[in-house]
């Protein structure tokens, strides 16, 4: 394990390599504990580089076995080697030369799951961001691109499947008991996109005919016996390929596209060129074992990794500071795909919920960083919601600013201009400027300034002049390393809704740029005046969440209810209901803390029940409307001095009030949304199940007993309904005999299915209250808890830390100390996993003083530990310093 080096990498220090890599030939002789890797690399010195400059190659825990220069052994005095680097001197000044590096590595001992590792009998690689240097000494950076030829030699019986990137060249017997397979990827790529998989796997096969009528072989490899569970993933892949051709004009460029599903994987999936490696939870699905959300996740992540073929592979990043250029852009593309496949407003609501619950706290805490950061210590720690989700929002704002046609022209120019290159954010933005003629200099601050902008709005109607005036002010809070901020270009979609529910159409707008239904806020303060408004309008602002901002706009409950009833933008209707709910929930939390009686405003209850009962609205939207802001959302809005127990009690009381007032409506929905016949994962069916389960949740509050949830558990014919009923039982009635029986039944039924058992662990990890820690510790003693499997650790320990506010934030600090112990135990084996779970404490400063002090002490215990990985030390120091 690499421990902390203290080295900070700065964007300003970037410079091109001294040597250009022309091609890569890799030969792997697979062995579980002693794999031989021979890398033949052809370089030439970049023009103008001093001939005395040596070639420096990266390594990580490597041991050099052999080194040749143009097939001759390199004398010991001509090179220096450590486990982290190989430096070779006295190289040809102009002519290309070949370096052959031989290393031996131990895949079975590689618990970091970075580089080449072996798990459950399967060889697998994960090379992003800097895993390739754990395989061989190499210029391991994203701007070093070359074509790869791969030869894999392995035991024929143990490895009937041997895969790598690109097109298959052929394979045959090699010697007694062994075979080889050869692959060639003609598209130059960086080392982080290299992939190798070998072992005994089943396969699902299909074909896809591209828009130029080429037939592409499609293959999804899974463990034997699980082939049927890959059918939905194959369907999602084919729909993704077709959509990318129709929406972005992007055709697949190899003869074969492969996906491999593995159970031990640090990430969700990896877009290696032509050979995507997936965490099997995002490939395997059937009605008995996968929820509607699992199906939606598979669809989205299959699409995301496939879309990387162009936004990430054909055009990659010049350096890791440009990570949002592939990830944020590709998240935008997969969001658009899912919106077209399902319900666009419901998908948008889900995106914003995730952004606010994950990225907004990151922006407001010690781990805040720009979408395009300027420095890092450990790049693995910058695979964040800021880079991914906020990066996607920045791309979405470009589309909003330019309009569909100019955005499409800019994307087309980007693909044409930078195909085969390692590009920068500036390259990307320049394509849109050139395609549209618009100056995006100020807008680009979204890439460079951290923090969530706060926009304060106030408005007034002048009946005598028929004008409506809107005043806006923006402020970007200070973040680590960025105290002073410049005004951003913030596009705000708006509507003026009249008394009869129609939208006003002002004849003129003064005070700033307005294009269609978008206001352009570019100054610190701006006032817009709208003319020819016939009656007092209700302003709907930031519709469809056109900009990722915090909006402070004091609107009367009646105005919010008017938006929730009449806005043509369904996202805005949902946001209005949320804006009605949040003050109620915040007041309830404060009243619970202060020992006061908790009440719920009738305007909120009426608006929610009206939306729930409106059969003209799609069920999926009504389910979202009924889902109140979470306890974490409430804590974020309260800002500081948070008592998680009080927040929980207050929210519980509000839910109870809504449930009792709407019991008849919820009973009707529970009955009417039942779906006869076999399970179908389509969006319409999923929406009905979602609304039915929302109704069931409220009924458990109204009735106050576990009976209905227990009955729902017993009659469920699909995992969506089964898991929801079990969650309600566990969270609402944890000590009941019905819950005990249901948990035991679930375990017995699905024992031996790891992905479903992960659900069993997660559901119990979310049970609220001080007893949660004892429960989690007990589950860790269960023989089914496998501490080396990232999915299982995330399911139990990660879920407890991220998703159980009352259980994790115990007033005595015991859970913080427990997490510190777990981080220190995980770190030596898998630093990435440890660092990501540790970020669950990023908002510790917002807690009330007693809890905050316990959290600080637990973080300090981690910081003082010896031999911390770079990953964990980087996170803990930033959290304590910020």
PDB file of N, CA and C in Angstrom, residues 177-241:
ATOM      1  N   UNK A 177      -1.392 -27.748 -21.552  1.00  0.00           N
ATOM      2  CA  UNK A 177      -2.336 -27.247 -20.566  1.00  0.00           C
ATOM      3  C   UNK A 177      -2.588 -25.756 -20.619  1.00  0.00           C
ATOM      4  N   UNK A 178      -1.949 -25.037 -21.530  1.00  0.00           N
ATOM      5  CA  UNK A 178      -2.137 -23.587 -21.584  1.00  0.00           C
ATOM      6  C   UNK A 178      -2.644 -23.159 -22.963  1.00  0.00           C
ATOM      7  N   UNK A 179      -3.200 -21.951 -23.005  1.00  0.00           N
ATOM      8  CA  UNK A 179      -3.687 -21.376 -24.255  1.00  0.00           C
ATOM      9  C   UNK A 179      -3.348 -19.900 -24.276  1.00  0.00           C
ATOM     10  N   UNK A 180      -3.490 -19.296 -25.468  1.00  0.00           N
ATOM     11  CA  UNK A 180      -3.267 -17.858 -25.550  1.00  0.00           C
ATOM     12  C   UNK A 180      -4.417 -17.217 -26.312  1.00  0.00           C
ATOM     13  N   UNK A 181      -4.597 -15.916 -26.067  1.00  0.00           N
ATOM     14  CA  UNK A 181      -5.546 -15.096 -26.813  1.00  0.00           C
ATOM     15  C   UNK A 181      -4.890 -13.754 -27.078  1.00  0.00           C
ATOM     16  N   UNK A 182      -5.091 -13.216 -28.290  1.00  0.00           N
ATOM     17  CA  UNK A 182      -4.468 -11.954 -28.679  1.00  0.00           C
ATOM     18  C   UNK A 182      -5.538 -10.939 -29.069  1.00  0.00           C
ATOM     19  N   UNK A 183      -5.317  -9.703 -28.653  1.00  0.00           N
ATOM     20  CA  UNK A 183      -6.264  -8.619 -28.903  1.00  0.00           C
ATOM     21  C   UNK A 183      -5.510  -7.392 -29.403  1.00  0.00           C
ATOM     22  N   UNK A 184      -6.176  -6.612 -30.242  1.00  0.00           N
ATOM     23  CA  UNK A 184      -5.555  -5.381 -30.758  1.00  0.00           C
ATOM     24  C   UNK A 184      -6.579  -4.258 -30.733  1.00  0.00           C
ATOM     25  N   UNK A 185      -6.205  -3.147 -30.082  1.00  0.00           N
ATOM     26  CA  UNK A 185      -7.045  -1.952 -30.057  1.00  0.00           C
ATOM     27  C   UNK A 185      -6.387  -0.891 -30.934  1.00  0.00           C
ATOM     28  N   UNK A 186      -6.972  -0.602 -32.095  1.00  0.00           N
ATOM     29  CA  UNK A 186      -6.341   0.351 -33.016  1.00  0.00           C
ATOM     30  C   UNK A 186      -6.498   1.807 -32.596  1.00  0.00           C
ATOM     31  N   UNK A 187      -7.395   2.067 -31.654  1.00  0.00           N
ATOM     32  CA  UNK A 187      -7.649   3.446 -31.242  1.00  0.00           C
ATOM     33  C   UNK A 187      -6.692   3.811 -30.113  1.00  0.00           C
ATOM     34  N   UNK A 188      -5.826   4.799 -30.319  1.00  0.00           N
ATOM     35  CA  UNK A 188      -4.890   5.177 -29.248  1.00  0.00           C
ATOM     36  C   UNK A 188      -5.639   5.513 -27.959  1.00  0.00           C
ATOM     37  N   UNK A 189      -5.149   4.972 -26.856  1.00  0.00           N
ATOM     38  CA  UNK A 189      -5.817   5.196 -25.576  1.00  0.00           C
ATOM     39  C   UNK A 189      -4.775   5.341 -24.490  1.00  0.00           C
ATOM     40  N   UNK A 190      -5.151   5.971 -23.376  1.00  0.00           N
ATOM     41  CA  UNK A 190      -4.270   6.042 -22.211  1.00  0.00           C
ATOM     42  C   UNK A 190      -4.320   4.729 -21.431  1.00  0.00           C
ATOM     43  N   UNK A 191      -3.341   4.538 -20.567  1.00  0.00           N
ATOM     44  CA  UNK A 191      -3.232   3.276 -19.835  1.00  0.00           C
ATOM     45  C   UNK A 191      -4.397   3.052 -18.879  1.00  0.00           C
ATOM     46  N   UNK A 192      -5.044   4.119 -18.420  1.00  0.00           N
ATOM     47  CA  UNK A 192      -6.135   3.912 -17.474  1.00  0.00           C
ATOM     48  C   UNK A 192      -7.314   3.193 -18.108  1.00  0.00           C
ATOM     49  N   UNK A 193      -7.375   3.154 -19.460  1.00  0.00           N
ATOM     50  CA  UNK A 193      -8.450   2.463 -20.157  1.00  0.00           C
ATOM     51  C   UNK A 193      -8.092   1.029 -20.534  1.00  0.00           C
ATOM     52  N   UNK A 194      -6.912   0.559 -20.135  1.00  0.00           N
ATOM     53  CA  UNK A 194      -6.547  -0.830 -20.403  1.00  0.00           C
ATOM     54  C   UNK A 194      -7.390  -1.763 -19.541  1.00  0.00           C
ATOM     55  N   UNK A 195      -7.750  -2.924 -20.121  1.00  0.00           N
ATOM     56  CA  UNK A 195      -8.502  -3.919 -19.353  1.00  0.00           C
ATOM     57  C   UNK A 195      -8.080  -5.323 -19.739  1.00  0.00           C
ATOM     58  N   UNK A 196      -8.108  -6.196 -18.762  1.00  0.00           N
ATOM     59  CA  UNK A 196      -7.888  -7.629 -18.962  1.00  0.00           C
ATOM     60  C   UNK A 196      -8.807  -8.382 -18.011  1.00  0.00           C
ATOM     61  N   UNK A 197      -9.467  -9.408 -18.532  1.00  0.00           N
ATOM     62  CA  UNK A 197     -10.291 -10.303 -17.726  1.00  0.00           C
ATOM     63  C   UNK A 197     -10.025 -11.721 -18.184  1.00  0.00           C
ATOM     64  N   UNK A 198      -9.851 -12.629 -17.248  1.00  0.00           N
ATOM     65  CA  UNK A 198      -9.641 -14.032 -17.601  1.00  0.00           C
ATOM     66  C   UNK A 198     -10.249 -14.915 -16.524  1.00  0.00           C
ATOM     67  N   UNK A 199     -10.815 -16.039 -16.944  1.00  0.00           N
ATOM     68  CA  UNK A 199     -11.406 -16.979 -15.999  1.00  0.00           C
ATOM     69  C   UNK A 199     -12.451 -17.821 -16.685  1.00  0.00           C
ATOM     70  N   UNK A 200     -13.285 -18.442 -15.884  1.00  0.00           N
ATOM     71  CA  UNK A 200     -14.338 -19.319 -16.394  1.00  0.00           C
ATOM     72  C   UNK A 200     -15.667 -18.621 -16.190  1.00  0.00           C
ATOM     73  N   UNK A 201     -16.238 -18.101 -17.267  1.00  0.00           N
ATOM     74  CA  UNK A 201     -17.441 -17.281 -17.197  1.00  0.00           C
ATOM     75  C   UNK A 201     -18.458 -17.726 -18.231  1.00  0.00           C
ATOM     76  N   UNK A 202     -19.739 -17.521 -17.910  1.00  0.00           N
ATOM     77  CA  UNK A 202     -20.789 -17.697 -18.896  1.00  0.00           C
ATOM     78  C   UNK A 202     -20.953 -16.431 -19.713  1.00  0.00           C
ATOM     79  N   UNK A 203     -21.657 -16.544 -20.835  1.00  0.00           N
ATOM     80  CA  UNK A 203     -21.778 -15.384 -21.716  1.00  0.00           C
ATOM     81  C   UNK A 203     -23.178 -15.304 -22.313  1.00  0.00           C
ATOM     82  N   UNK A 204     -23.678 -14.063 -22.443  1.00  0.00           N
ATOM     83  CA  UNK A 204     -24.910 -13.757 -23.165  1.00  0.00           C
ATOM     84  C   UNK A 204     -24.502 -13.002 -24.419  1.00  0.00           C
ATOM     85  N   UNK A 205     -24.989 -13.422 -25.569  1.00  0.00           N
ATOM     86  CA  UNK A 205     -24.544 -12.838 -26.839  1.00  0.00           C
ATOM     87  C   UNK A 205     -25.710 -12.260 -27.628  1.00  0.00           C
ATOM     88  N   UNK A 206     -25.410 -11.215 -28.376  1.00  0.00           N
ATOM     89  CA  UNK A 206     -26.386 -10.572 -29.253  1.00  0.00           C
ATOM     90  C   UNK A 206     -25.592  -9.794 -30.297  1.00  0.00           C
ATOM     91  N   UNK A 207     -26.279  -9.082 -31.160  1.00  0.00           N
ATOM     92  CA  UNK A 207     -25.617  -8.238 -32.149  1.00  0.00           C
ATOM     93  C   UNK A 207     -26.348  -6.906 -32.239  1.00  0.00           C
ATOM     94  N   UNK A 208     -25.636  -5.915 -32.773  1.00  0.00           N
ATOM     95  CA  UNK A 208     -26.232  -4.606 -33.023  1.00  0.00           C
ATOM     96  C   UNK A 208     -25.760  -4.135 -34.386  1.00  0.00           C
ATOM     97  N   UNK A 209     -26.681  -3.661 -35.196  1.00  0.00           N
ATOM     98  CA  UNK A 209     -26.332  -3.130 -36.521  1.00  0.00           C
ATOM     99  C   UNK A 209     -26.295  -1.607 -36.425  1.00  0.00           C
ATOM    100  N   UNK A 210     -25.149  -1.033 -36.714  1.00  0.00           N
ATOM    101  CA  UNK A 210     -24.963   0.403 -36.565  1.00  0.00           C
ATOM    102  C   UNK A 210     -25.634   1.169 -37.692  1.00  0.00           C
ATOM    103  N   UNK A 211     -25.626   2.492 -37.597  1.00  0.00           N
ATOM    104  CA  UNK A 211     -26.280   3.316 -38.607  1.00  0.00           C
ATOM    105  C   UNK A 211     -25.577   3.237 -39.964  1.00  0.00           C
ATOM    106  N   UNK A 212     -24.300   2.789 -39.974  1.00  0.00           N
ATOM    107  CA  UNK A 212     -23.627   2.565 -41.260  1.00  0.00           C
ATOM    108  C   UNK A 212     -23.686   1.092 -41.666  1.00  0.00           C
ATOM    109  N   UNK A 213     -24.563   0.331 -40.994  1.00  0.00           N
ATOM    110  CA  UNK A 213     -24.872  -1.059 -41.307  1.00  0.00           C
ATOM    111  C   UNK A 213     -23.712  -2.014 -41.046  1.00  0.00           C
ATOM    112  N   UNK A 214     -22.871  -1.679 -40.038  1.00  0.00           N
ATOM    113  CA  UNK A 214     -21.879  -2.641 -39.566  1.00  0.00           C
ATOM    114  C   UNK A 214     -22.503  -3.473 -38.455  1.00  0.00           C
ATOM    115  N   UNK A 215     -22.209  -4.750 -38.434  1.00  0.00           N
ATOM    116  CA  UNK A 215     -22.713  -5.613 -37.378  1.00  0.00           C
ATOM    117  C   UNK A 215     -21.679  -5.713 -36.263  1.00  0.00           C
ATOM    118  N   UNK A 216     -22.094  -5.377 -35.055  1.00  0.00           N
ATOM    119  CA  UNK A 216     -21.219  -5.418 -33.894  1.00  0.00           C
ATOM    120  C   UNK A 216     -21.652  -6.579 -32.995  1.00  0.00           C
ATOM    121  N   UNK A 217     -20.694  -7.413 -32.614  1.00  0.00           N
ATOM    122  CA  UNK A 217     -20.974  -8.499 -31.680  1.00  0.00           C
ATOM    123  C   UNK A 217     -21.050  -7.938 -30.264  1.00  0.00           C
ATOM    124  N   UNK A 218     -22.096  -8.295 -29.538  1.00  0.00           N
ATOM    125  CA  UNK A 218     -22.281  -7.856 -28.158  1.00  0.00           C
ATOM    126  C   UNK A 218     -22.195  -9.073 -27.241  1.00  0.00           C
ATOM    127  N   UNK A 219     -21.391  -8.962 -26.186  1.00  0.00           N
ATOM    128  CA  UNK A 219     -21.218 -10.079 -25.261  1.00  0.00           C
ATOM    129  C   UNK A 219     -21.189  -9.558 -23.828  1.00  0.00           C
ATOM    130  N   UNK A 220     -21.962 -10.189 -22.962  1.00  0.00           N
ATOM    131  CA  UNK A 220     -21.945  -9.877 -21.537  1.00  0.00           C
ATOM    132  C   UNK A 220     -21.552 -11.148 -20.790  1.00  0.00           C
ATOM    133  N   UNK A 221     -20.438 -11.076 -20.067  1.00  0.00           N
ATOM    134  CA  UNK A 221     -19.904 -12.229 -19.343  1.00  0.00           C
ATOM    135  C   UNK A 221     -20.287 -12.137 -17.871  1.00  0.00           C
ATOM    136  N   UNK A 222     -20.823 -13.242 -17.345  1.00  0.00           N
ATOM    137  CA  UNK A 222     -21.251 -13.320 -15.953  1.00  0.00           C
ATOM    138  C   UNK A 222     -20.859 -14.684 -15.401  1.00  0.00           C
ATOM    139  N   UNK A 223     -21.030 -14.856 -14.097  1.00  0.00           N
ATOM    140  CA  UNK A 223     -20.798 -16.164 -13.509  1.00  0.00           C
ATOM    141  C   UNK A 223     -21.784 -17.167 -14.098  1.00  0.00           C
ATOM    142  N   UNK A 224     -21.338 -18.409 -14.252  1.00  0.00           N
ATOM    143  CA  UNK A 224     -22.208 -19.446 -14.793  1.00  0.00           C
ATOM    144  C   UNK A 224     -23.487 -19.553 -13.970  1.00  0.00           C
ATOM    145  N   UNK A 225     -24.595 -19.717 -14.658  1.00  0.00           N
ATOM    146  CA  UNK A 225     -25.885 -19.828 -14.004  1.00  0.00           C
ATOM    147  C   UNK A 225     -26.609 -18.515 -13.853  1.00  0.00           C
ATOM    148  N   UNK A 226     -25.921 -17.384 -14.137  1.00  0.00           N
ATOM    149  CA  UNK A 226     -26.539 -16.073 -13.981  1.00  0.00           C
ATOM    150  C   UNK A 226     -26.827 -15.402 -15.327  1.00  0.00           C
ATOM    151  N   UNK A 227     -26.705 -16.170 -16.410  1.00  0.00           N
ATOM    152  CA  UNK A 227     -26.851 -15.577 -17.739  1.00  0.00           C
ATOM    153  C   UNK A 227     -28.222 -14.930 -17.936  1.00  0.00           C
ATOM    154  N   UNK A 228     -29.277 -15.563 -17.441  1.00  0.00           N
ATOM    155  CA  UNK A 228     -30.620 -15.020 -17.650  1.00  0.00           C
ATOM    156  C   UNK A 228     -30.793 -13.663 -16.984  1.00  0.00           C
ATOM    157  N   UNK A 229     -30.030 -13.431 -15.936  1.00  0.00           N
ATOM    158  CA  UNK A 229     -30.156 -12.169 -15.204  1.00  0.00           C
ATOM    159  C   UNK A 229     -29.432 -11.018 -15.901  1.00  0.00           C
ATOM    160  N   UNK A 230     -28.778 -11.287 -17.038  1.00  0.00           N
ATOM    161  CA  UNK A 230     -28.104 -10.231 -17.806  1.00  0.00           C
ATOM    162  C   UNK A 230     -28.945  -9.756 -18.985  1.00  0.00           C
ATOM    163  N   UNK A 231     -30.162 -10.281 -19.132  1.00  0.00           N
ATOM    164  CA  UNK A 231     -30.983  -9.937 -20.293  1.00  0.00           C
ATOM    165  C   UNK A 231     -31.341  -8.452 -20.319  1.00  0.00           C
ATOM    166  N   UNK A 232     -31.684  -7.880 -19.166  1.00  0.00           N
ATOM    167  CA  UNK A 232     -32.059  -6.468 -19.153  1.00  0.00           C
ATOM    168  C   UNK A 232     -30.853  -5.587 -19.464  1.00  0.00           C
ATOM    169  N   UNK A 233     -29.682  -5.961 -18.981  1.00  0.00           N
ATOM    170  CA  UNK A 233     -28.471  -5.199 -19.279  1.00  0.00           C
ATOM    171  C   UNK A 233     -28.201  -5.201 -20.788  1.00  0.00           C
ATOM    172  N   UNK A 234     -28.407  -6.340 -21.439  1.00  0.00           N
ATOM    173  CA  UNK A 234     -28.198  -6.407 -22.889  1.00  0.00           C
ATOM    174  C   UNK A 234     -29.198  -5.506 -23.607  1.00  0.00           C
ATOM    175  N   UNK A 235     -30.452  -5.533 -23.168  1.00  0.00           N
ATOM    176  CA  UNK A 235     -31.461  -4.673 -23.776  1.00  0.00           C
ATOM    177  C   UNK A 235     -31.103  -3.195 -23.585  1.00  0.00           C
ATOM    178  N   UNK A 236     -30.640  -2.839 -22.386  1.00  0.00           N
ATOM    179  CA  UNK A 236     -30.236  -1.456 -22.119  1.00  0.00           C
ATOM    180  C   UNK A 236     -29.060  -1.051 -22.991  1.00  0.00           C
ATOM    181  N   UNK A 237     -28.119  -1.964 -23.207  1.00  0.00           N
ATOM    182  CA  UNK A 237     -26.964  -1.666 -24.055  1.00  0.00           C
ATOM    183  C   UNK A 237     -27.406  -1.354 -25.480  1.00  0.00           C
ATOM    184  N   UNK A 238     -28.280  -2.161 -26.022  1.00  0.00           N
ATOM    185  CA  UNK A 238     -28.723  -1.933 -27.406  1.00  0.00           C
ATOM    186  C   UNK A 238     -29.494  -0.627 -27.526  1.00  0.00           C
ATOM    187  N   UNK A 239     -30.317  -0.315 -26.529  1.00  0.00           N
ATOM    188  CA  UNK A 239     -31.039   0.960 -26.561  1.00  0.00           C
ATOM    189  C   UNK A 239     -30.066   2.137 -26.443  1.00  0.00           C
ATOM    190  N   UNK A 240     -29.009   1.969 -25.653  1.00  0.00           N
ATOM    191  CA  UNK A 240     -28.002   3.029 -25.513  1.00  0.00           C
ATOM    192  C   UNK A 240     -27.288   3.290 -26.830  1.00  0.00           C
ATOM    193  N   UNK A 241     -26.930   2.231 -27.517  1.00  0.00           N
ATOM    194  CA  UNK A 241     -26.216   2.373 -28.788  1.00  0.00           C
ATOM    195  C   UNK A 241     -27.084   3.090 -29.817  1.00  0.00           C
TER     196      UNK A 241
END
